């Protein structure tokens, strides 16, 4: 069985662990420099959006114990300092949102990682969406991107439409749930004035790179799609 490490135990990292456990995957290590072990237990157990984790979660001998599976915890700031090989982690989920290029994500190899999957769009790493272009993956690729949440929604739809009717030009709109970058109350946002409005009180027009990213996943649609987003006061689910 492949052994997985997770870098970044925030919103995405915790959900990756839940998904891994539900699908029988083995997570052996987690790294996050900002979250102490006891706080990891609390944050993983109780999720305001997805509910209480049904299994048992505790701190045991300096590790995160989930249903008897001990997960080694590291608190390193730099990827190159994470000793993945000590925990046996070969496949790393890079979910900090910071190390999103091939060069930055490749720092994980210093600690013994063999492959890295970036949980966000990347400027230069090959991007893959399940059901769309996985057949283009080759074993020599060591750093790949799973694109964005919106791209994972848009690309399968665009693929079906293009194969059956042909897309000449397209405009997409995503009604998007609140994200961590938004404000809880009105606050300063010099680069995006609208984005500074309180997330729970407003429907906020915003930009999205999902339409452009589809062109990387489906090359024949490159330059044919554009789009925009509306951030709405909901904690989860997106309407495309």
JSON list of C-alpha atoms in Angstrom, two decimals:
[
{"chain": "A", "resi": 1, "resn": "UNK", "atom": "CA", "xyz": [0.00, 0.00, 0.00]},
{"chain": "A", "resi": 2, "resn": "UNK", "atom": "CA", "xyz": [1.25, 3.49, -0.86]},
{"chain": "A", "resi": 3, "resn": "UNK", "atom": "CA", "xyz": [2.27, 5.55, 2.15]},
{"chain": "A", "resi": 4, "resn": "UNK", "atom": "CA", "xyz": [1.11, 9.16, 2.13]},
{"chain": "A", "resi": 5, "resn": "UNK", "atom": "CA", "xyz": [2.32, 12.31, 3.86]},
{"chain": "A", "resi": 6, "resn": "UNK", "atom": "CA", "xyz": [0.32, 15.53, 4.15]},
{"chain": "A", "resi": 7, "resn": "UNK", "atom": "CA", "xyz": [2.03, 18.93, 4.26]},
{"chain": "A", "resi": 8, "resn": "UNK", "atom": "CA", "xyz": [-0.36, 21.53, 5.67]},
{"chain": "A", "resi": 9, "resn": "UNK", "atom": "CA", "xyz": [-3.10, 20.45, 8.07]},
{"chain": "A", "resi": 10, "resn": "UNK", "atom": "CA", "xyz": [-5.50, 23.28, 7.31]},
{"chain": "A", "resi": 11, "resn": "UNK", "atom": "CA", "xyz": [-8.89, 23.04, 5.62]},
{"chain": "A", "resi": 12, "resn": "UNK", "atom": "CA", "xyz": [-7.66, 20.92, 2.71]},
{"chain": "A", "resi": 13, "resn": "UNK", "atom": "CA", "xyz": [-5.15, 18.82, 4.64]},
{"chain": "A", "resi": 14, "resn": "UNK", "atom": "CA", "xyz": [-7.72, 17.69, 7.21]},
{"chain": "A", "resi": 15, "resn": "UNK", "atom": "CA", "xyz": [-10.24, 16.79, 4.51]},
{"chain": "A", "resi": 16, "resn": "UNK", "atom": "CA", "xyz": [-7.55, 14.87, 2.61]},
{"chain": "A", "resi": 17, "resn": "UNK", "atom": "CA", "xyz": [-6.96, 12.79, 5.74]},
{"chain": "A", "resi": 18, "resn": "UNK", "atom": "CA", "xyz": [-10.69, 12.12, 6.11]},
{"chain": "A", "resi": 19, "resn": "UNK", "atom": "CA", "xyz": [-10.96, 11.10, 2.46]},
{"chain": "A", "resi": 20, "resn": "UNK", "atom": "CA", "xyz": [-7.88, 8.88, 2.73]},
{"chain": "A", "resi": 21, "resn": "UNK", "atom": "CA", "xyz": [-9.29, 7.05, 5.75]},
{"chain": "A", "resi": 22, "resn": "UNK", "atom": "CA", "xyz": [-12.65, 6.55, 4.05]},
{"chain": "A", "resi": 23, "resn": "UNK", "atom": "CA", "xyz": [-10.96, 5.04, 0.99]},
{"chain": "A", "resi": 24, "resn": "UNK", "atom": "CA", "xyz": [-8.49, 2.80, 2.77]},
{"chain": "A", "resi": 25, "resn": "UNK", "atom": "CA", "xyz": [-5.38, 4.83, 1.95]},
{"chain": "A", "resi": 26, "resn": "UNK", "atom": "CA", "xyz": [-2.54, 4.93, 4.48]},
{"chain": "A", "resi": 27, "resn": "UNK", "atom": "CA", "xyz": [-1.44, 8.32, 5.79]},
{"chain": "A", "resi": 28, "resn": "UNK", "atom": "CA", "xyz": [1.75, 7.94, 7.83]},
{"chain": "A", "resi": 29, "resn": "UNK", "atom": "CA", "xyz": [2.82, 11.56, 8.46]},
{"chain": "A", "resi": 30, "resn": "UNK", "atom": "CA", "xyz": [1.47, 15.09, 8.73]},
{"chain": "A", "resi": 31, "resn": "UNK", "atom": "CA", "xyz": [3.49, 18.31, 8.79]},
{"chain": "A", "resi": 32, "resn": "UNK", "atom": "CA", "xyz": [2.27, 21.71, 9.92]},
{"chain": "A", "resi": 33, "resn": "UNK", "atom": "CA", "xyz": [4.45, 24.31, 11.66]},
{"chain": "A", "resi": 34, "resn": "UNK", "atom": "CA", "xyz": [1.50, 26.25, 13.06]},
{"chain": "A", "resi": 35, "resn": "UNK", "atom": "CA", "xyz": [-0.66, 23.55, 14.67]},
{"chain": "A", "resi": 36, "resn": "UNK", "atom": "CA", "xyz": [0.33, 21.70, 17.85]},
{"chain": "A", "resi": 37, "resn": "UNK", "atom": "CA", "xyz": [-0.57, 18.01, 18.20]},
{"chain": "A", "resi": 38, "resn": "UNK", "atom": "CA", "xyz": [-3.35, 18.48, 20.76]},
{"chain": "A", "resi": 39, "resn": "UNK", "atom": "CA", "xyz": [-4.91, 21.17, 18.56]},
{"chain": "A", "resi": 40, "resn": "UNK", "atom": "CA", "xyz": [-4.66, 18.84, 15.53]},
{"chain": "A", "resi": 41, "resn": "UNK", "atom": "CA", "xyz": [-6.73, 16.29, 17.44]},
{"chain": "A", "resi": 42, "resn": "UNK", "atom": "CA", "xyz": [-9.40, 18.88, 18.23]},
{"chain": "A", "resi": 43, "resn": "UNK", "atom": "CA", "xyz": [-9.54, 20.39, 14.73]},
{"chain": "A", "resi": 44, "resn": "UNK", "atom": "CA", "xyz": [-9.69, 17.01, 13.00]},
{"chain": "A", "resi": 45, "resn": "UNK", "atom": "CA", "xyz": [-12.33, 15.59, 15.34]},
{"chain": "A", "resi": 46, "resn": "UNK", "atom": "CA", "xyz": [-14.74, 18.53, 15.12]},
{"chain": "A", "resi": 47, "resn": "UNK", "atom": "CA", "xyz": [-15.51, 20.08, 11.73]},
{"chain": "A", "resi": 48, "resn": "UNK", "atom": "CA", "xyz": [-18.14, 22.83, 11.56]},
{"chain": "A", "resi": 49, "resn": "UNK", "atom": "CA", "xyz": [-19.02, 21.98, 7.96]},
{"chain": "A", "resi": 50, "resn": "UNK", "atom": "CA", "xyz": [-18.58, 18.22, 7.65]},
{"chain": "A", "resi": 51, "resn": "UNK", "atom": "CA", "xyz": [-19.48, 17.25, 11.21]},
{"chain": "A", "resi": 52, "resn": "UNK", "atom": "CA", "xyz": [-17.82, 15.21, 13.92]},
{"chain": "A", "resi": 53, "resn": "UNK", "atom": "CA", "xyz": [-15.38, 12.52, 12.80]},
{"chain": "A", "resi": 54, "resn": "UNK", "atom": "CA", "xyz": [-17.04, 9.19, 13.57]},
{"chain": "A", "resi": 55, "resn": "UNK", "atom": "CA", "xyz": [-13.88, 7.39, 14.67]},
{"chain": "A", "resi": 56, "resn": "UNK", "atom": "CA", "xyz": [-11.53, 7.83, 17.63]},
{"chain": "A", "resi": 57, "resn": "UNK", "atom": "CA", "xyz": [-8.91, 10.58, 17.51]},
{"chain": "A", "resi": 58, "resn": "UNK", "atom": "CA", "xyz": [-6.27, 11.17, 20.18]},
{"chain": "A", "resi": 59, "resn": "UNK", "atom": "CA", "xyz": [-2.67, 12.16, 20.80]},
{"chain": "A", "resi": 60, "resn": "UNK", "atom": "CA", "xyz": [-0.58, 9.10, 21.59]},
{"chain": "A", "resi": 61, "resn": "UNK", "atom": "CA", "xyz": [3.18, 9.05, 22.18]},
{"chain": "A", "resi": 62, "resn": "UNK", "atom": "CA", "xyz": [3.71, 12.25, 20.22]},
{"chain": "A", "resi": 63, "resn": "UNK", "atom": "CA", "xyz": [1.69, 11.01, 17.24]},
{"chain": "A", "resi": 64, "resn": "UNK", "atom": "CA", "xyz": [-1.80, 11.63, 15.89]},
{"chain": "A", "resi": 65, "resn": "UNK", "atom": "CA", "xyz": [-3.72, 8.41, 16.55]},
{"chain": "A", "resi": 66, "resn": "UNK", "atom": "CA", "xyz": [-6.79, 7.93, 14.34]},
{"chain": "A", "resi": 67, "resn": "UNK", "atom": "CA", "xyz": [-8.66, 4.68, 14.94]},
{"chain": "A", "resi": 68, "resn": "UNK", "atom": "CA", "xyz": [-5.44, 3.01, 16.05]},
{"chain": "A", "resi": 69, "resn": "UNK", "atom": "CA", "xyz": [-3.41, 4.27, 13.11]},
{"chain": "A", "resi": 70, "resn": "UNK", "atom": "CA", "xyz": [-0.47, 6.29, 14.39]},
{"chain": "A", "resi": 71, "resn": "UNK", "atom": "CA", "xyz": [0.41, 9.25, 12.17]},
{"chain": "A", "resi": 72, "resn": "UNK", "atom": "CA", "xyz": [3.80, 10.89, 12.77]},
{"chain": "A", "resi": 73, "resn": "UNK", "atom": "CA", "xyz": [3.54, 14.66, 13.30]},
{"chain": "A", "resi": 74, "resn": "UNK", "atom": "CA", "xyz": [6.19, 17.16, 12.21]},
{"chain": "A", "resi": 75, "resn": "UNK", "atom": "CA", "xyz": [6.27, 20.93, 12.69]},
{"chain": "A", "resi": 76, "resn": "UNK", "atom": "CA", "xyz": [8.77, 22.02, 10.04]},
{"chain": "A", "resi": 77, "resn": "UNK", "atom": "CA", "xyz": [8.47, 25.35, 8.23]},
{"chain": "A", "resi": 78, "resn": "UNK", "atom": "CA", "xyz": [10.44, 24.37, 5.11]},
{"chain": "A", "resi": 79, "resn": "UNK", "atom": "CA", "xyz": [9.59, 21.31, 2.99]},
{"chain": "A", "resi": 80, "resn": "UNK", "atom": "CA", "xyz": [13.24, 20.32, 2.65]},
{"chain": "A", "resi": 81, "resn": "UNK", "atom": "CA", "xyz": [13.46, 19.88, 6.44]},
{"chain": "A", "resi": 82, "resn": "UNK", "atom": "CA", "xyz": [10.59, 17.39, 6.71]},
{"chain": "A", "resi": 83, "resn": "UNK", "atom": "CA", "xyz": [12.03, 13.87, 7.28]},
{"chain": "A", "resi": 84, "resn": "UNK", "atom": "CA", "xyz": [9.37, 12.03, 5.26]},
{"chain": "A", "resi": 85, "resn": "UNK", "atom": "CA", "xyz": [11.54, 8.92, 4.86]},
{"chain": "A", "resi": 86, "resn": "UNK", "atom": "CA", "xyz": [11.65, 8.36, 8.63]},
{"chain": "A", "resi": 87, "resn": "UNK", "atom": "CA", "xyz": [7.87, 7.90, 8.58]},
{"chain": "A", "resi": 88, "resn": "UNK", "atom": "CA", "xyz": [8.00, 5.95, 5.32]},
{"chain": "A", "resi": 89, "resn": "UNK", "atom": "CA", "xyz": [6.00, 8.59, 3.42]},
{"chain": "A", "resi": 90, "resn": "UNK", "atom": "CA", "xyz": [6.54, 8.33, -0.34]},
{"chain": "A", "resi": 91, "resn": "UNK", "atom": "CA", "xyz": [3.62, 10.28, -1.81]},
{"chain": "A", "resi": 92, "resn": "UNK", "atom": "CA", "xyz": [3.14, 13.80, -0.48]},
{"chain": "A", "resi": 93, "resn": "UNK", "atom": "CA", "xyz": [-0.01, 15.89, -0.66]},
{"chain": "A", "resi": 94, "resn": "UNK", "atom": "CA", "xyz": [1.20, 19.51, -0.75]},
{"chain": "A", "resi": 95, "resn": "UNK", "atom": "CA", "xyz": [-1.80, 21.34, 0.72]},
{"chain": "A", "resi": 96, "resn": "UNK", "atom": "CA", "xyz": [-0.31, 24.50, 2.21]},
{"chain": "A", "resi": 97, "resn": "UNK", "atom": "CA", "xyz": [-1.20, 26.59, -0.83]},
{"chain": "A", "resi": 98, "resn": "UNK", "atom": "CA", "xyz": [2.34, 28.00, -0.69]},
{"chain": "A", "resi": 99, "resn": "UNK", "atom": "CA", "xyz": [4.64, 25.55, -2.51]},
{"chain": "A", "resi": 100, "resn": "UNK", "atom": "CA", "xyz": [2.73, 25.37, -5.79]},
{"chain": "A", "resi": 101, "resn": "UNK", "atom": "CA", "xyz": [5.50, 25.31, -8.41]},
{"chain": "A", "resi": 102, "resn": "UNK", "atom": "CA", "xyz": [7.67, 22.38, -9.45]},
{"chain": "A", "resi": 103, "resn": "UNK", "atom": "CA", "xyz": [10.75, 23.99, -7.92]},
{"chain": "A", "resi": 104, "resn": "UNK", "atom": "CA", "xyz": [9.13, 24.71, -4.56]},
{"chain": "A", "resi": 105, "resn": "UNK", "atom": "CA", "xyz": [7.29, 21.38, -4.31]},
{"chain": "A", "resi": 106, "resn": "UNK", "atom": "CA", "xyz": [10.43, 19.46, -5.28]},
{"chain": "A", "resi": 107, "resn": "UNK", "atom": "CA", "xyz": [11.95, 20.45, -1.93]},
{"chain": "A", "resi": 108, "resn": "UNK", "atom": "CA", "xyz": [10.01, 17.50, -0.47]},
{"chain": "A", "resi": 109, "resn": "UNK", "atom": "CA", "xyz": [12.39, 15.11, -2.26]},
{"chain": "A", "resi": 110, "resn": "UNK", "atom": "CA", "xyz": [15.20, 16.19, 0.07]},
{"chain": "A", "resi": 111, "resn": "UNK", "atom": "CA", "xyz": [13.40, 14.44, 2.93]},
{"chain": "A", "resi": 112, "resn": "UNK", "atom": "CA", "xyz": [12.80, 11.25, 0.99]},
{"chain": "A", "resi": 113, "resn": "UNK", "atom": "CA", "xyz": [9.53, 11.84, -0.86]},
{"chain": "A", "resi": 114, "resn": "UNK", "atom": "CA", "xyz": [9.12, 10.21, -4.28]},
{"chain": "A", "resi": 115, "resn": "UNK", "atom": "CA", "xyz": [6.06, 12.00, -5.68]},
{"chain": "A", "resi": 116, "resn": "UNK", "atom": "CA", "xyz": [4.20, 15.22, -4.85]},
{"chain": "A", "resi": 117, "resn": "UNK", "atom": "CA", "xyz": [0.59, 16.12, -5.59]},
{"chain": "A", "resi": 118, "resn": "UNK", "atom": "CA", "xyz": [-0.20, 19.84, -5.27]},
{"chain": "A", "resi": 119, "resn": "UNK", "atom": "CA", "xyz": [-3.76, 20.46, -4.08]},
{"chain": "A", "resi": 120, "resn": "UNK", "atom": "CA", "xyz": [-4.01, 23.76, -5.96]},
{"chain": "A", "resi": 121, "resn": "UNK", "atom": "CA", "xyz": [-3.41, 25.15, -9.46]},
{"chain": "A", "resi": 122, "resn": "UNK", "atom": "CA", "xyz": [0.24, 25.38, -10.48]},
{"chain": "A", "resi": 123, "resn": "UNK", "atom": "CA", "xyz": [2.02, 27.75, -12.83]},
{"chain": "A", "resi": 124, "resn": "UNK", "atom": "CA", "xyz": [4.23, 25.01, -14.27]},
{"chain": "A", "resi": 125, "resn": "UNK", "atom": "CA", "xyz": [3.36, 21.56, -12.91]},
{"chain": "A", "resi": 126, "resn": "UNK", "atom": "CA", "xyz": [1.23, 19.24, -15.08]},
{"chain": "A", "resi": 127, "resn": "UNK", "atom": "CA", "xyz": [-2.43, 19.50, -14.03]},
{"chain": "A", "resi": 128, "resn": "UNK", "atom": "CA", "xyz": [-4.81, 16.57, -13.91]},
{"chain": "A", "resi": 129, "resn": "UNK", "atom": "CA", "xyz": [-8.55, 16.24, -13.32]},
{"chain": "A", "resi": 130, "resn": "UNK", "atom": "CA", "xyz": [-10.06, 12.80, -12.75]},
{"chain": "A", "resi": 131, "resn": "UNK", "atom": "CA", "xyz": [-12.20, 11.69, -15.67]},
{"chain": "A", "resi": 132, "resn": "UNK", "atom": "CA", "xyz": [-10.72, 14.31, -17.97]},
{"chain": "A", "resi": 133, "resn": "UNK", "atom": "CA", "xyz": [-7.02, 13.81, -18.71]},
{"chain": "A", "resi": 134, "resn": "UNK", "atom": "CA", "xyz": [-5.55, 11.21, -16.34]},
{"chain": "A", "resi": 135, "resn": "UNK", "atom": "CA", "xyz": [-4.47, 9.13, -19.35]},
{"chain": "A", "resi": 136, "resn": "UNK", "atom": "CA", "xyz": [-1.80, 11.77, -20.02]},
{"chain": "A", "resi": 137, "resn": "UNK", "atom": "CA", "xyz": [-0.05, 11.04, -16.74]},
{"chain": "A", "resi": 138, "resn": "UNK", "atom": "CA", "xyz": [3.30, 9.28, -17.05]},
{"chain": "A", "resi": 139, "resn": "UNK", "atom": "CA", "xyz": [5.42, 7.68, -14.33]},
{"chain": "A", "resi": 140, "resn": "UNK", "atom": "CA", "xyz": [8.32, 10.05, -14.90]},
{"chain": "A", "resi": 141, "resn": "UNK", "atom": "CA", "xyz": [6.23, 12.96, -13.57]},
{"chain": "A", "resi": 142, "resn": "UNK", "atom": "CA", "xyz": [7.28, 13.59, -9.99]},
{"chain": "A", "resi": 143, "resn": "UNK", "atom": "CA", "xyz": [5.29, 16.76, -9.24]},
{"chain": "A", "resi": 144, "resn": "UNK", "atom": "CA", "xyz": [1.71, 17.16, -10.44]},
{"chain": "A", "resi": 145, "resn": "UNK", "atom": "CA", "xyz": [-1.23, 19.45, -9.65]},
{"chain": "A", "resi": 146, "resn": "UNK", "atom": "CA", "xyz": [-4.83, 18.42, -9.00]},
{"chain": "A", "resi": 147, "resn": "UNK", "atom": "CA", "xyz": [-5.96, 21.89, -10.16]},
{"chain": "A", "resi": 148, "resn": "UNK", "atom": "CA", "xyz": [-8.61, 23.87, -8.23]},
{"chain": "A", "resi": 149, "resn": "UNK", "atom": "CA", "xyz": [-12.01, 22.90, -6.87]},
{"chain": "A", "resi": 150, "resn": "UNK", "atom": "CA", "xyz": [-13.80, 24.92, -9.58]},
{"chain": "A", "resi": 151, "resn": "UNK", "atom": "CA", "xyz": [-11.63, 23.42, -12.33]},
{"chain": "A", "resi": 152, "resn": "UNK", "atom": "CA", "xyz": [-12.57, 19.95, -11.08]},
{"chain": "A", "resi": 153, "resn": "UNK", "atom": "CA", "xyz": [-16.23, 20.96, -11.52]},
{"chain": "A", "resi": 154, "resn": "UNK", "atom": "CA", "xyz": [-15.84, 22.73, -14.87]},
{"chain": "A", "resi": 155, "resn": "UNK", "atom": "CA", "xyz": [-13.45, 20.46, -16.76]},
{"chain": "A", "resi": 156, "resn": "UNK", "atom": "CA", "xyz": [-15.64, 17.30, -16.82]},
{"chain": "A", "resi": 157, "resn": "UNK", "atom": "CA", "xyz": [-18.65, 19.32, -18.01]},
{"chain": "A", "resi": 158, "resn": "UNK", "atom": "CA", "xyz": [-16.59, 21.15, -20.64]},
{"chain": "A", "resi": 159, "resn": "UNK", "atom": "CA", "xyz": [-15.12, 17.84, -21.85]},
{"chain": "A", "resi": 160, "resn": "UNK", "atom": "CA", "xyz": [-18.57, 16.28, -22.42]},
{"chain": "A", "resi": 161, "resn": "UNK", "atom": "CA", "xyz": [-19.94, 19.39, -24.13]},
{"chain": "A", "resi": 162, "resn": "UNK", "atom": "CA", "xyz": [-16.90, 19.78, -26.36]},
{"chain": "A", "resi": 163, "resn": "UNK", "atom": "CA", "xyz": [-16.80, 16.12, -27.40]},
{"chain": "A", "resi": 164, "resn": "UNK", "atom": "CA", "xyz": [-20.50, 16.05, -28.26]},
{"chain": "A", "resi": 165, "resn": "UNK", "atom": "CA", "xyz": [-21.23, 19.55, -29.57]},
{"chain": "A", "resi": 166, "resn": "UNK", "atom": "CA", "xyz": [-17.88, 21.41, -29.81]},
{"chain": "A", "resi": 167, "resn": "UNK", "atom": "CA", "xyz": [-17.27, 24.51, -27.73]},
{"chain": "A", "resi": 168, "resn": "UNK", "atom": "CA", "xyz": [-16.36, 27.52, -29.86]},
{"chain": "A", "resi": 169, "resn": "UNK", "atom": "CA", "xyz": [-16.48, 30.03, -27.01]},
{"chain": "A", "resi": 170, "resn": "UNK", "atom": "CA", "xyz": [-17.75, 29.82, -23.46]},
{"chain": "A", "resi": 171, "resn": "UNK", "atom": "CA", "xyz": [-18.58, 31.87, -20.38]},
{"chain": "A", "resi": 172, "resn": "UNK", "atom": "CA", "xyz": [-18.87, 30.21, -16.97]},
{"chain": "A", "resi": 173, "resn": "UNK", "atom": "CA", "xyz": [-20.12, 31.54, -13.66]},
{"chain": "A", "resi": 174, "resn": "UNK", "atom": "CA", "xyz": [-19.43, 29.88, -10.34]},
{"chain": "A", "resi": 175, "resn": "UNK", "atom": "CA", "xyz": [-21.56, 30.64, -7.29]},
{"chain": "A", "resi": 176, "resn": "UNK", "atom": "CA", "xyz": [-18.82, 29.92, -4.80]},
{"chain": "A", "resi": 177, "resn": "UNK", "atom": "CA", "xyz": [-18.89, 29.23, -1.08]},
{"chain": "A", "resi": 178, "resn": "UNK", "atom": "CA", "xyz": [-16.93, 31.46, 1.31]},
{"chain": "A", "resi": 179, "resn": "UNK", "atom": "CA", "xyz": [-13.17, 30.90, 1.50]},
{"chain": "A", "resi": 180, "resn": "UNK", "atom": "CA", "xyz": [-10.60, 31.58, 4.22]},
{"chain": "A", "resi": 181, "resn": "UNK", "atom": "CA", "xyz": [-9.24, 34.62, 2.37]},
{"chain": "A", "resi": 182, "resn": "UNK", "atom": "CA", "xyz": [-12.46, 36.59, 2.91]},
{"chain": "A", "resi": 183, "resn": "UNK", "atom": "CA", "xyz": [-13.31, 38.97, 5.74]},
{"chain": "A", "resi": 184, "resn": "UNK", "atom": "CA", "xyz": [-15.71, 38.11, 8.56]},
{"chain": "A", "resi": 185, "resn": "UNK", "atom": "CA", "xyz": [-16.71, 41.80, 8.75]},
{"chain": "A", "resi": 186, "resn": "UNK", "atom": "CA", "xyz": [-15.99, 44.73, 6.41]},
{"chain": "A", "resi": 187, "resn": "UNK", "atom": "CA", "xyz": [-12.27, 45.38, 6.33]},
{"chain": "A", "resi": 188, "resn": "UNK", "atom": "CA", "xyz": [-9.50, 46.88, 4.18]},
{"chain": "A", "resi": 189, "resn": "UNK", "atom": "CA", "xyz": [-8.65, 45.06, 0.95]},
{"chain": "A", "resi": 190, "resn": "UNK", "atom": "CA", "xyz": [-6.54, 47.39, -1.18]},
{"chain": "A", "resi": 191, "resn": "UNK", "atom": "CA", "xyz": [-6.22, 45.10, -4.21]},
{"chain": "A", "resi": 192, "resn": "UNK", "atom": "CA", "xyz": [-9.87, 44.01, -4.23]},
{"chain": "A", "resi": 193, "resn": "UNK", "atom": "CA", "xyz": [-12.28, 46.50, -2.68]},
{"chain": "A", "resi": 194, "resn": "UNK", "atom": "CA", "xyz": [-15.30, 44.24, -3.06]},
{"chain": "A", "resi": 195, "resn": "UNK", "atom": "CA", "xyz": [-13.37, 41.39, -1.49]},
{"chain": "A", "resi": 196, "resn": "UNK", "atom": "CA", "xyz": [-13.07, 43.42, 1.70]},
{"chain": "A", "resi": 197, "resn": "UNK", "atom": "CA", "xyz": [-16.79, 43.17, 2.40]},
{"chain": "A", "resi": 198, "resn": "UNK", "atom": "CA", "xyz": [-18.08, 40.90, 5.17]},
{"chain": "A", "resi": 199, "resn": "UNK", "atom": "CA", "xyz": [-18.44, 37.37, 3.79]},
{"chain": "A", "resi": 200, "resn": "UNK", "atom": "CA", "xyz": [-21.60, 36.56, 5.75]},
{"chain": "A", "resi": 201, "resn": "UNK", "atom": "CA", "xyz": [-23.45, 39.67, 4.57]},
{"chain": "A", "resi": 202, "resn": "UNK", "atom": "CA", "xyz": [-22.70, 39.98, 0.87]},
{"chain": "A", "resi": 203, "resn": "UNK", "atom": "CA", "xyz": [-22.71, 38.37, -2.55]},
{"chain": "A", "resi": 204, "resn": "UNK", "atom": "CA", "xyz": [-19.28, 39.40, -3.83]},
{"chain": "A", "resi": 205, "resn": "UNK", "atom": "CA", "xyz": [-18.23, 39.36, -7.51]},
{"chain": "A", "resi": 206, "resn": "UNK", "atom": "CA", "xyz": [-14.74, 37.95, -7.85]},
{"chain": "A", "resi": 207, "resn": "UNK", "atom": "CA", "xyz": [-12.29, 36.64, -10.42]},
{"chain": "A", "resi": 208, "resn": "UNK", "atom": "CA", "xyz": [-11.55, 32.96, -11.04]},
{"chain": "A", "resi": 209, "resn": "UNK", "atom": "CA", "xyz": [-8.77, 31.27, -12.92]},
{"chain": "A", "resi": 210, "resn": "UNK", "atom": "CA", "xyz": [-10.75, 28.06, -13.42]},
{"chain": "A", "resi": 211, "resn": "UNK", "atom": "CA", "xyz": [-11.78, 28.77, -17.02]},
{"chain": "A", "resi": 212, "resn": "UNK", "atom": "CA", "xyz": [-8.17, 29.47, -17.99]},
{"chain": "A", "resi": 213, "resn": "UNK", "atom": "CA", "xyz": [-7.00, 26.35, -16.16]},
{"chain": "A", "resi": 214, "resn": "UNK", "atom": "CA", "xyz": [-9.37, 24.18, -18.20]},
{"chain": "A", "resi": 215, "resn": "UNK", "atom": "CA", "xyz": [-7.23, 25.09, -21.21]},
{"chain": "A", "resi": 216, "resn": "UNK", "atom": "CA", "xyz": [-4.29, 23.36, -19.52]},
{"chain": "A", "resi": 217, "resn": "UNK", "atom": "CA", "xyz": [-6.32, 20.25, -18.81]},
{"chain": "A", "resi": 218, "resn": "UNK", "atom": "CA", "xyz": [-8.08, 20.23, -22.21]},
{"chain": "A", "resi": 219, "resn": "UNK", "atom": "CA", "xyz": [-5.60, 21.91, -24.61]},
{"chain": "A", "resi": 220, "resn": "UNK", "atom": "CA", "xyz": [-8.13, 22.24, -27.47]},
{"chain": "A", "resi": 221, "resn": "UNK", "atom": "CA", "xyz": [-10.16, 24.59, -25.23]},
{"chain": "A", "resi": 222, "resn": "UNK", "atom": "CA", "xyz": [-7.21, 26.84, -24.45]},
{"chain": "A", "resi": 223, "resn": "UNK", "atom": "CA", "xyz": [-8.29, 30.48, -24.83]},
{"chain": "A", "resi": 224, "resn": "UNK", "atom": "CA", "xyz": [-11.92, 29.59, -25.54]},
{"chain": "A", "resi": 225, "resn": "UNK", "atom": "CA", "xyz": [-13.34, 29.92, -22.02]},
{"chain": "A", "resi": 226, "resn": "UNK", "atom": "CA", "xyz": [-13.63, 32.80, -19.59]},
{"chain": "A", "resi": 227, "resn": "UNK", "atom": "CA", "xyz": [-15.55, 33.22, -16.38]},
{"chain": "A", "resi": 228, "resn": "UNK", "atom": "CA", "xyz": [-16.27, 34.94, -13.10]},
{"chain": "A", "resi": 229, "resn": "UNK", "atom": "CA", "xyz": [-17.22, 34.02, -9.56]},
{"chain": "A", "resi": 230, "resn": "UNK", "atom": "CA", "xyz": [-19.76, 35.16, -7.01]},
{"chain": "A", "resi": 231, "resn": "UNK", "atom": "CA", "xyz": [-18.76, 34.54, -3.40]},
{"chain": "A", "resi": 232, "resn": "UNK", "atom": "CA", "xyz": [-21.90, 33.81, -1.40]},
{"chain": "A", "resi": 233, "resn": "UNK", "atom": "CA", "xyz": [-22.52, 33.36, 2.37]},
{"chain": "A", "resi": 234, "resn": "UNK", "atom": "CA", "xyz": [-22.50, 29.55, 2.46]},
{"chain": "A", "resi": 235, "resn": "UNK", "atom": "CA", "xyz": [-19.85, 27.31, 4.09]},
{"chain": "A", "resi": 236, "resn": "UNK", "atom": "CA", "xyz": [-19.73, 24.65, 1.39]},
{"chain": "A", "resi": 237, "resn": "UNK", "atom": "CA", "xyz": [-20.90, 23.54, -2.09]},
{"chain": "A", "resi": 238, "resn": "UNK", "atom": "CA", "xyz": [-20.45, 25.41, -5.37]},
{"chain": "A", "resi": 239, "resn": "UNK", "atom": "CA", "xyz": [-22.97, 25.97, -8.16]},
{"chain": "A", "resi": 240, "resn": "UNK", "atom": "CA", "xyz": [-21.39, 26.11, -11.62]}
]
